PDB file of C-alpha atoms in Angstrom:
ATOM      1  CA  MET A   9     -52.502  -4.572 -73.383  1.00 80.00           C
ATOM      2  CA  ILE A  10     -55.793  -5.433 -71.804  1.00 87.00           C
ATOM      3  CA  ALA A  11     -55.858  -8.666 -73.808  1.00 88.00           C
ATOM      4  CA  LEU A  12     -52.481  -9.640 -72.434  1.00 88.00           C
ATOM      5  CA  GLY A  13     -53.647  -8.974 -68.867  1.00 88.00           C
ATOM      6  CA  LEU A  14     -56.755 -11.062 -69.351  1.00 88.00           C
ATOM      7  CA  LYS A  15     -54.660 -13.892 -70.762  1.00 87.00           C
ATOM      8  CA  LEU A  16     -52.319 -13.843 -67.728  1.00 84.00           C
ATOM      9  CA  TRP A  17     -55.298 -13.793 -65.328  1.00 85.00           C
ATOM     10  CA  ARG A  18     -56.783 -16.802 -67.026  1.00 84.00           C
ATOM     11  CA  ALA A  19     -53.501 -18.643 -66.823  1.00 81.00           C
ATOM     12  CA  VAL A  20     -53.254 -17.881 -63.101  1.00 78.00           C
ATOM     13  CA  VAL A  21     -56.833 -18.934 -62.400  1.00 80.00           C
ATOM     14  CA  GLY A  22     -56.346 -22.089 -64.480  1.00 79.00           C
ATOM     15  CA  GLY A  23     -53.106 -23.157 -62.770  1.00 80.00           C
ATOM     16  CA  ARG A  24     -54.125 -22.407 -59.165  1.00 82.00           C
ATOM     17  CA  GLU A  25     -53.192 -25.753 -57.594  1.00 85.00           C
ATOM     18  CA  TRP A  26     -49.819 -25.674 -59.221  1.00 85.00           C
ATOM     19  CA  LEU A  27     -49.159 -22.109 -58.120  1.00 86.00           C
ATOM     20  CA  THR A  28     -50.187 -22.852 -54.518  1.00 89.00           C
ATOM     21  CA  LEU A  29     -47.690 -25.691 -54.528  1.00 92.00           C
ATOM     22  CA  VAL A  30     -44.954 -23.387 -55.723  1.00 91.00           C
ATOM     23  CA  VAL A  31     -45.767 -20.807 -53.033  1.00 92.00           C
ATOM     24  CA  VAL A  32     -45.875 -23.449 -50.281  1.00 94.00           C
ATOM     25  CA  ALA A  33     -42.584 -24.928 -51.519  1.00 95.00           C
ATOM     26  CA  ALA A  34     -41.011 -21.492 -51.511  1.00 95.00           C
ATOM     27  CA  ILE A  35     -42.161 -20.832 -47.954  1.00 96.00           C
ATOM     28  CA  GLY A  36     -40.945 -24.290 -46.925  1.00 95.00           C
ATOM     29  CA  ALA A  37     -37.549 -23.682 -48.457  1.00 96.00           C
ATOM     30  CA  PHE A  38     -37.322 -20.297 -46.753  1.00 96.00           C
ATOM     31  CA  LEU A  39     -38.215 -21.809 -43.360  1.00 96.00           C
ATOM     32  CA  TYR A  40     -35.760 -24.658 -43.911  1.00 96.00           C
ATOM     33  CA  VAL A  41     -32.909 -22.247 -44.559  1.00 96.00           C
ATOM     34  CA  GLN A  42     -33.937 -20.168 -41.542  1.00 96.00           C
ATOM     35  CA  LEU A  43     -33.998 -23.248 -39.326  1.00 96.00           C
ATOM     36  CA  ALA A  44     -30.584 -24.397 -40.525  1.00 96.00           C
ATOM     37  CA  GLU A  45     -29.158 -20.963 -39.807  1.00 96.00           C
ATOM     38  CA  THR A  46     -30.791 -20.865 -36.398  1.00 96.00           C
ATOM     39  CA  ARG A  47     -29.383 -24.295 -35.555  1.00 96.00           C
ATOM     40  CA  ALA A  48     -25.894 -23.353 -36.625  1.00 96.00           C
ATOM     41  CA  ASP A  49     -26.190 -20.155 -34.610  1.00 96.00           C
ATOM     42  CA  ARG A  50     -27.383 -22.035 -31.549  1.00 95.00           C
ATOM     43  CA  ASP A  51     -24.539 -24.555 -31.813  1.00 96.00           C
ATOM     44  CA  ARG A  52     -22.028 -21.747 -32.059  1.00 96.00           C
ATOM     45  CA  LEU A  53     -23.531 -20.053 -29.014  1.00 95.00           C
ATOM     46  CA  ALA A  54     -23.553 -23.311 -27.036  1.00 93.00           C
ATOM     47  CA  ALA A  55     -19.907 -23.881 -27.926  1.00 95.00           C
ATOM     48  CA  GLN A  56     -19.106 -20.329 -26.883  1.00 94.00           C
ATOM     49  CA  ALA A  57     -20.982 -20.824 -23.595  1.00 94.00           C
ATOM     50  CA  ASP A  58     -19.010 -24.037 -22.939  1.00 93.00           C
ATOM     51  CA  LEU A  59     -15.772 -22.269 -23.682  1.00 94.00           C
ATOM     52  CA  ILE A  60     -16.558 -19.227 -21.538  1.00 93.00           C
ATOM     53  CA  CYS A  61     -17.704 -21.359 -18.610  1.00 93.00           C
ATOM     54  CA  ALA A  62     -14.694 -23.664 -18.911  1.00 93.00           C
ATOM     55  CA  THR A  63     -12.506 -20.561 -18.779  1.00 93.00           C
ATOM     56  CA  ALA A  64     -14.298 -19.434 -15.633  1.00 91.00           C
ATOM     57  CA  GLY A  65     -13.781 -22.894 -14.147  1.00 90.00           C
ATOM     58  CA  GLU A  66     -17.306 -24.339 -14.028  1.00 90.00           C
ATOM     59  CA  PRO A  67     -19.216 -26.447 -16.544  1.00 89.00           C
ATOM     60  CA  PHE A  68     -22.045 -24.906 -18.528  1.00 90.00           C
ATOM     61  CA  ALA A  69     -23.987 -28.174 -18.845  1.00 89.00           C
ATOM     62  CA  ALA A  70     -26.600 -29.192 -16.300  1.00 88.00           C
ATOM     63  CA  SER A  71     -25.110 -31.261 -13.531  1.00 87.00           C
ATOM     64  CA  VAL A  72     -25.777 -32.865 -10.173  1.00 87.00           C
ATOM     65  CA  VAL A  73     -23.923 -31.534  -7.187  1.00 84.00           C
ATOM     66  CA  LEU A  74     -23.571 -33.285  -3.843  1.00 85.00           C
ATOM     67  CA  VAL A  75     -24.416 -30.983  -0.976  1.00 85.00           C
ATOM     68  CA  GLY A  76     -23.504 -33.080   2.039  1.00 85.00           C
ATOM     69  CA  ASP A  77     -25.105 -36.394   1.058  1.00 87.00           C
ATOM     70  CA  LYS A  78     -27.940 -34.920  -0.945  1.00 88.00           C
ATOM     71  CA  PRO A  79     -27.572 -34.836  -4.703  1.00 88.00           C
ATOM     72  CA  ILE A  80     -28.929 -31.559  -6.000  1.00 86.00           C
ATOM     73  CA  ALA A  81     -29.632 -30.940  -9.647  1.00 88.00           C
ATOM     74  CA  ARG A  82     -28.255 -27.756 -11.074  1.00 86.00           C
ATOM     75  CA  GLU A  83     -29.825 -26.463 -14.227  1.00 89.00           C
ATOM     76  CA  ARG A  84     -27.753 -25.649 -17.247  1.00 90.00           C
ATOM     77  CA  GLY A  85     -25.627 -22.558 -16.785  1.00 89.00           C
ATOM     78  CA  LEU A  86     -26.372 -22.106 -13.065  1.00 92.00           C
ATOM     79  CA  ARG A  87     -23.002 -23.167 -11.686  1.00 91.00           C
ATOM     80  CA  CYS A  88     -21.244 -21.158 -14.323  1.00 92.00           C
ATOM     81  CA  ARG A  89     -23.336 -18.091 -13.554  1.00 93.00           C
ATOM     82  CA  GLN A  90     -22.656 -18.377  -9.832  1.00 93.00           C
ATOM     83  CA  ARG A  91     -18.989 -18.778 -10.525  1.00 93.00           C
ATOM     84  CA  VAL A  92     -18.885 -15.666 -12.672  1.00 94.00           C
ATOM     85  CA  ALA A  93     -20.832 -13.734 -10.028  1.00 95.00           C
ATOM     86  CA  ASP A  94     -18.301 -14.900  -7.418  1.00 93.00           C
ATOM     87  CA  LEU A  95     -15.410 -13.812  -9.579  1.00 92.00           C
ATOM     88  CA  VAL A  96     -16.920 -10.405 -10.143  1.00 94.00           C
ATOM     89  CA  ALA A  97     -17.563 -10.026  -6.408  1.00 93.00           C
ATOM     90  CA  PHE A  98     -14.008 -11.157  -5.704  1.00 90.00           C
ATOM     91  CA  ARG A  99     -12.632  -8.568  -8.050  1.00 91.00           C
ATOM     92  CA  THR A 100     -14.708  -5.795  -6.550  1.00 92.00           C
ATOM     93  CA  ASP A 101     -13.828  -6.790  -2.976  1.00 89.00           C
ATOM     94  CA  THR A 102     -10.173  -7.118  -3.867  1.00 88.00           C
ATOM     95  CA  GLU A 103      -9.988  -3.707  -5.461  1.00 90.00           C
ATOM     96  CA  ARG A 104     -11.776  -2.108  -2.533  1.00 91.00           C
ATOM     97  CA  ALA A 105      -9.627  -3.848   0.072  1.00 88.00           C
ATOM     98  CA  SER A 106      -6.455  -2.998  -1.821  1.00 88.00           C
ATOM     99  CA  ALA A 107      -7.449   0.633  -2.105  1.00 91.00           C
ATOM    100  CA  GLU A 108      -8.111   0.685   1.636  1.00 91.00           C
ATOM    101  CA  VAL A 109      -4.715  -0.832   2.404  1.00 89.00           C
ATOM    102  CA  LEU A 110      -2.980   1.649   0.132  1.00 90.00           C
ATOM    103  CA  ALA A 111      -4.870   4.599   1.556  1.00 93.00           C
ATOM    104  CA  ALA A 112      -4.088   3.508   5.120  1.00 92.00           C
ATOM    105  CA  ALA A 113      -0.404   3.098   4.263  1.00 90.00           C
ATOM    106  CA  MET A 114      -0.300   6.553   2.709  1.00 93.00           C
ATOM    107  CA  ARG A 115      -2.036   8.094   5.714  1.00 95.00           C
ATOM    108  CA  GLU A 116       0.387   6.373   8.067  1.00 92.00           C
ATOM    109  CA  ARG A 117       3.348   7.582   6.059  1.00 93.00           C
ATOM    110  CA  GLU A 118       2.099  11.125   6.034  1.00 95.00           C
ATOM    111  CA  GLY A 119       1.614  11.039   9.796  1.00 94.00           C
ATOM    112  CA  LYS A 120       5.112   9.653  10.310  1.00 93.00           C
ATOM    113  CA  ALA A 121       6.612  12.242   8.006  1.00 95.00           C
ATOM    114  CA  ALA A 122       4.881  15.046   9.916  1.00 95.00           C
ATOM    115  CA  VAL A 123       6.063  13.710  13.293  1.00 93.00           C
ATOM    116  CA  ASP A 124       9.591  13.266  11.972  1.00 94.00           C
ATOM    117  CA  ALA A 125       9.678  16.736  10.460  1.00 96.00           C
ATOM    118  CA  ARG A 126       8.835  18.128  13.887  1.00 94.00           C
ATOM    119  CA  ALA A 127      11.519  15.962  15.541  1.00 93.00           C
ATOM    120  CA  ALA A 128      14.066  17.047  12.928  1.00 94.00           C
ATOM    121  CA  ARG A 129      13.267  20.711  13.532  1.00 95.00           C
ATOM    122  CA  ASP A 130      13.562  20.304  17.299  1.00 93.00           C
ATOM    123  CA  ALA A 131      16.845  18.403  16.944  1.00 93.00           C
ATOM    124  CA  ALA A 132      18.268  21.061  14.637  1.00 94.00           C
ATOM    125  CA  GLN A 133      17.294  23.800  17.086  1.00 94.00           C
ATOM    126  CA  ALA A 134      18.774  21.885  20.025  1.00 93.00           C
ATOM    127  CA  LEU A 135      21.992  21.305  18.077  1.00 94.00           C
ATOM    128  CA  THR A 136      22.286  24.959  17.114  1.00 95.00           C
ATOM    129  CA  SER A 137      21.850  26.201  20.656  1.00 95.00           C
ATOM    130  CA  ALA A 138      24.151  23.497  22.095  1.00 95.00           C
ATOM    131  CA  THR A 139      26.800  24.431  19.529  1.00 95.00           C
ATOM    132  CA  GLU A 140      26.459  28.101  20.376  1.00 96.00           C
ATOM    133  CA  ARG A 141      26.892  27.418  24.086  1.00 95.00           C
ATOM    134  CA  MET A 142      29.871  25.210  23.338  1.00 95.00           C
ATOM    135  CA  GLU A 143      31.500  27.935  21.248  1.00 95.00           C
ATOM    136  CA  ILE A 144      30.986  30.524  23.950  1.00 95.00           C
ATOM    137  CA  ALA A 145      32.395  28.208  26.629  1.00 94.00           C
ATOM    138  CA  ASP A 146      35.301  27.247  24.399  1.00 94.00           C
ATOM    139  CA  ALA A 147      36.199  30.831  23.646  1.00 94.00           C
ATOM    140  CA  GLU A 148      36.190  31.458  27.388  1.00 92.00           C
ATOM    141  CA  ALA A 149      38.400  28.394  27.946  1.00 92.00           C
ATOM    142  CA  GLU A 150      40.771  29.549  25.248  1.00 91.00           C
ATOM    143  CA  ARG A 151      41.013  32.996  26.840  1.00 92.00           C
ATOM    144  CA  ARG A 152      41.604  31.713  30.371  1.00 90.00           C
ATOM    145  CA  ASN A 153      43.427  28.560  29.292  1.00 89.00           C
ATOM    146  CA  ARG A 154      41.273  26.672  31.713  1.00 89.00           C
ATOM    147  CA  LEU A 155      38.272  24.313  31.420  1.00 89.00           C
ATOM    148  CA  ASP A 156      35.611  25.250  33.919  1.00 88.00           C
ATOM    149  CA  ARG A 157      32.274  23.686  34.748  1.00 89.00           C
ATOM    150  CA  ASP A 158      30.625  25.584  31.912  1.00 90.00           C
ATOM    151  CA  TRP A 159      32.884  24.006  29.326  1.00 92.00           C
ATOM    152  CA  TRP A 160      32.184  20.458  30.530  1.00 92.00           C
ATOM    153  CA  THR A 161      28.492  21.121  30.913  1.00 92.00           C
ATOM    154  CA  ALA A 162      28.331  22.471  27.374  1.00 94.00           C
ATOM    155  CA  PHE A 163      30.335  19.512  26.129  1.00 94.00           C
ATOM    156  CA  ASN A 164      28.118  16.910  27.839  1.00 93.00           C
ATOM    157  CA  ASP A 165      25.070  18.684  26.462  1.00 92.00           C
ATOM    158  CA  LEU A 166      26.471  18.824  22.932  1.00 94.00           C
ATOM    159  CA  ALA A 167      27.374  15.131  22.964  1.00 94.00           C
ATOM    160  CA  GLY A 168      23.996  14.133  24.387  1.00 91.00           C
ATOM    161  CA  LEU A 169      25.500  12.790  27.606  1.00 91.00           C
ATOM    162  CA  ARG A 170      23.674  12.722  30.875  1.00 88.00           C
ATOM    163  CA  SER A 171      24.858  15.295  33.359  1.00 86.00           C
ATOM    164  CA  PRO A 172      27.098  13.649  35.963  1.00 84.00           C
ATOM    165  CA  ASN A 173      26.000  13.377  39.530  1.00 72.00           C
ATOM    166  CA  ARG A 174      28.954  15.378  40.732  1.00 55.00           C
TER     167      ARG A 174
ATOM    168  CA  MET B  14     -18.095 -25.918  -5.467  1.00 45.00           C
ATOM    169  CA  PRO B  15     -16.313 -23.493  -3.179  1.00 50.00           C
ATOM    170  CA  GLY B  16     -16.296 -19.960  -4.443  1.00 49.00           C
ATOM    171  CA  PRO B  17     -13.107 -17.973  -4.673  1.00 48.00           C
ATOM    172  CA  ALA B  18     -11.655 -16.836  -1.373  1.00 50.00           C
ATOM    173  CA  ARG B  19     -13.295 -13.577  -0.384  1.00 51.00           C
ATOM    174  CA  GLU B  20     -11.796 -10.593   1.389  1.00 51.00           C
ATOM    175  CA  VAL B  21      -8.282 -11.264   0.231  1.00 57.00           C
ATOM    176  CA  PRO B  22      -6.716  -8.020  -0.916  1.00 57.00           C
ATOM    177  CA  VAL B  23      -4.103  -8.357  -3.610  1.00 71.00           C
ATOM    178  CA  ILE B  24      -2.057  -5.636  -1.958  1.00 74.00           C
ATOM    179  CA  VAL B  25      -1.132  -6.707   1.541  1.00 75.00           C
ATOM    180  CA  LYS B  26       0.726  -4.612   4.041  1.00 77.00           C
ATOM    181  CA  VAL B  27       3.876  -6.437   5.055  1.00 81.00           C
ATOM    182  CA  LYS B  28       5.080  -5.768   8.547  1.00 82.00           C
ATOM    183  CA  ASP B  29       8.803  -5.460   8.170  1.00 84.00           C
ATOM    184  CA  THR B  30       9.950  -4.834  11.696  1.00 87.00           C
ATOM    185  CA  PRO B  31      13.700  -4.813  12.224  1.00 90.00           C
ATOM    186  CA  PRO B  32      15.176  -6.885  15.064  1.00 92.00           C
ATOM    187  CA  ALA B  33      14.659  -5.441  18.540  1.00 91.00           C
ATOM    188  CA  GLU B  34      18.382  -4.848  18.799  1.00 91.00           C
ATOM    189  CA  LEU B  35      18.139  -2.263  16.011  1.00 91.00           C
ATOM    190  CA  LEU B  36      15.178  -0.559  17.619  1.00 92.00           C
ATOM    191  CA  ARG B  37      16.935   0.276  20.871  1.00 92.00           C
ATOM    192  CA  CYS B  38      17.155   3.947  21.652  1.00 92.00           C
ATOM    193  CA  PRO B  39      20.611   5.498  21.574  1.00 91.00           C
ATOM    194  CA  GLU B  40      22.429   5.262  24.847  1.00 88.00           C
ATOM    195  CA  ALA B  41      23.090   8.385  26.833  1.00 88.00           C
ATOM    196  CA  PRO B  42      25.919   7.565  29.208  1.00 89.00           C
ATOM    197  CA  GLU B  43      26.772   9.800  32.064  1.00 90.00           C
ATOM    198  CA  GLY B  44      29.030  12.641  30.927  1.00 90.00           C
ATOM    199  CA  PHE B  45      32.388  13.880  32.142  1.00 89.00           C
ATOM    200  CA  PRO B  46      32.618  15.061  35.728  1.00 89.00           C
ATOM    201  CA  LEU B  47      32.398  18.801  35.663  1.00 87.00           C
ATOM    202  CA  ALA B  48      35.641  20.723  36.041  1.00 73.00           C
ATOM    203  CA  GLU B  49      37.758  17.717  36.937  1.00 78.00           C
ATOM    204  CA  ILE B  50      40.063  18.157  33.969  1.00 78.00           C
ATOM    205  CA  GLY B  51      41.265  21.713  34.014  1.00 82.00           C
ATOM    206  CA  GLN B  52      43.431  21.962  30.927  1.00 87.00           C
ATOM    207  CA  LEU B  53      43.413  20.679  27.383  1.00 89.00           C
ATOM    208  CA  SER B  54      45.267  22.020  24.399  1.00 91.00           C
ATOM    209  CA  THR B  55      43.294  23.888  21.764  1.00 91.00           C
ATOM    210  CA  ALA B  56      43.657  21.056  19.275  1.00 93.00           C
ATOM    211  CA  THR B  57      42.496  18.451  21.805  1.00 92.00           C
ATOM    212  CA  ARG B  58      39.518  20.592  22.789  1.00 93.00           C
ATOM    213  CA  ALA B  59      38.586  21.013  19.128  1.00 94.00           C
ATOM    214  CA  ALA B  60      38.828  17.240  18.627  1.00 96.00           C
ATOM    215  CA  ALA B  61      36.723  16.576  21.718  1.00 94.00           C
ATOM    216  CA  ILE B  62      34.084  19.013  20.487  1.00 95.00           C
ATOM    217  CA  ARG B  63      34.063  17.401  17.035  1.00 96.00           C
ATOM    218  CA  ILE B  64      33.632  13.925  18.514  1.00 96.00           C
ATOM    219  CA  GLY B  65      31.013  15.033  20.997  1.00 95.00           C
ATOM    220  CA  LYS B  66      29.032  16.867  18.352  1.00 95.00           C
ATOM    221  CA  ALA B  67      29.087  13.878  15.987  1.00 96.00           C
ATOM    222  CA  MET B  68      27.947  11.628  18.831  1.00 95.00           C
ATOM    223  CA  GLY B  69      25.031  13.885  19.636  1.00 93.00           C
ATOM    224  CA  VAL B  70      24.013  14.218  15.993  1.00 95.00           C
ATOM    225  CA  ASN B  71      24.217  10.464  15.421  1.00 94.00           C
ATOM    226  CA  ALA B  72      22.177   9.734  18.523  1.00 94.00           C
ATOM    227  CA  GLY B  73      19.544  12.220  17.394  1.00 93.00           C
ATOM    228  CA  ARG B  74      19.337  10.652  13.972  1.00 94.00           C
ATOM    229  CA  LEU B  75      19.068   7.138  15.416  1.00 94.00           C
ATOM    230  CA  ARG B  76      16.291   8.355  17.700  1.00 94.00           C
ATOM    231  CA  ARG B  77      14.388   9.726  14.727  1.00 94.00           C
ATOM    232  CA  LEU B  78      14.884   6.489  12.800  1.00 94.00           C
ATOM    233  CA  VAL B  79      13.617   4.339  15.668  1.00 93.00           C
ATOM    234  CA  ASN B  80      10.657   6.652  16.121  1.00 93.00           C
ATOM    235  CA  TRP B  81       9.930   6.404  12.410  1.00 92.00           C
ATOM    236  CA  LEU B  82       9.845   2.607  12.626  1.00 91.00           C
ATOM    237  CA  GLN B  83       8.094   2.444  15.996  1.00 90.00           C
ATOM    238  CA  PRO B  84       6.444   5.717  16.899  1.00 88.00           C
ATOM    239  CA  ASP B  85       6.990   7.217  20.350  1.00 88.00           C
ATOM    240  CA  THR B  86       9.751   4.811  21.336  1.00 89.00           C
ATOM    241  CA  CYS B  87      12.627   7.187  22.044  1.00 89.00           C
ATOM    242  CA  ARG B  88      12.456  10.561  23.680  1.00 85.00           C
ATOM    243  CA  ALA B  89      14.977  13.322  23.281  1.00 78.00           C
ATOM    244  CA  PRO B  90      17.080  13.625  26.449  1.00 73.00           C
ATOM    245  CA  ALA B  91      15.928  16.348  28.780  1.00 64.00           C
ATOM    246  CA  ALA B  92      18.044  19.410  28.170  1.00 54.00           C
ATOM    247  CA  ALA B  93      18.937  19.593  31.839  1.00 46.00           C
ATOM    248  CA  PRO B  94      22.471  20.934  31.445  1.00 43.00           C
ATOM    249  CA  ALA B  95      21.161  23.861  29.412  1.00 42.00           C
ATOM    250  CA  ALA B  96      19.861  25.551  32.551  1.00 41.00           C
ATOM    251  CA  THR B  97      23.176  25.378  34.359  1.00 43.00           C
ATOM    252  CA  THR B  98      25.184  26.665  31.406  1.00 41.00           C
ATOM    253  CA  LYS B  99      23.468  29.973  31.214  1.00 41.00           C
ATOM    254  CA  ALA B 100      23.934  30.908  34.852  1.00 39.00           C
ATOM    255  CA  PRO B 101      27.408  32.390  35.023  1.00 41.00           C
ATOM    256  CA  GLY B 102      28.280  35.096  32.531  1.00 34.00           C
TER     257      GLY B 102
END
């Protein structure tokens, strides 16, 4: 057992240059594979960025923008980022403004409904009392077979007519 | 590179105001002269009461509708005749 170990040690010490080469080659191969994967990953991400930015409506690539007459360089991704920020702000503002409009409409409706409920109650009361007066006056007219001022007053009131000047 | 239009709510309140003609308050013409017509048959009186009542109810409903569309436009007529009716027993 010990003899075998010694033999292996000697072989390693004897073939040192060769072994170093193998180790370096292995590391190189590992790094090469890593780099290839990283590149592929980066290309996929760049393609994704292009696609996302195109969807948002601005290019991802660096570009030059004219502000008035002055050409201004925009770094890669800046326009796209601003665009996305604008869209997010737009969405937030829109939702808030819409909620405000809806809330205001609901408040207005509630107020109207309350006012109308009061008007309906008053109208119903007025109708009931006008009808009662009309019935009393009509019974009197039936009894006396004669229409007096009361009957016509009750009638004008029931029909919502203005009282005559005479 | 103009950004998207700001402050534009998706839900917008639409003002749907009916024509002015439809927002006029119900008319309240002057009523019959008091005690000028002394006799009507029972059936005619009943018909007159029916018609008068329907007129008053319709006017009241129209007033409420106009007020719903444009608050505080129409007022209920002053119940002036009510005072005179109660006087004689």
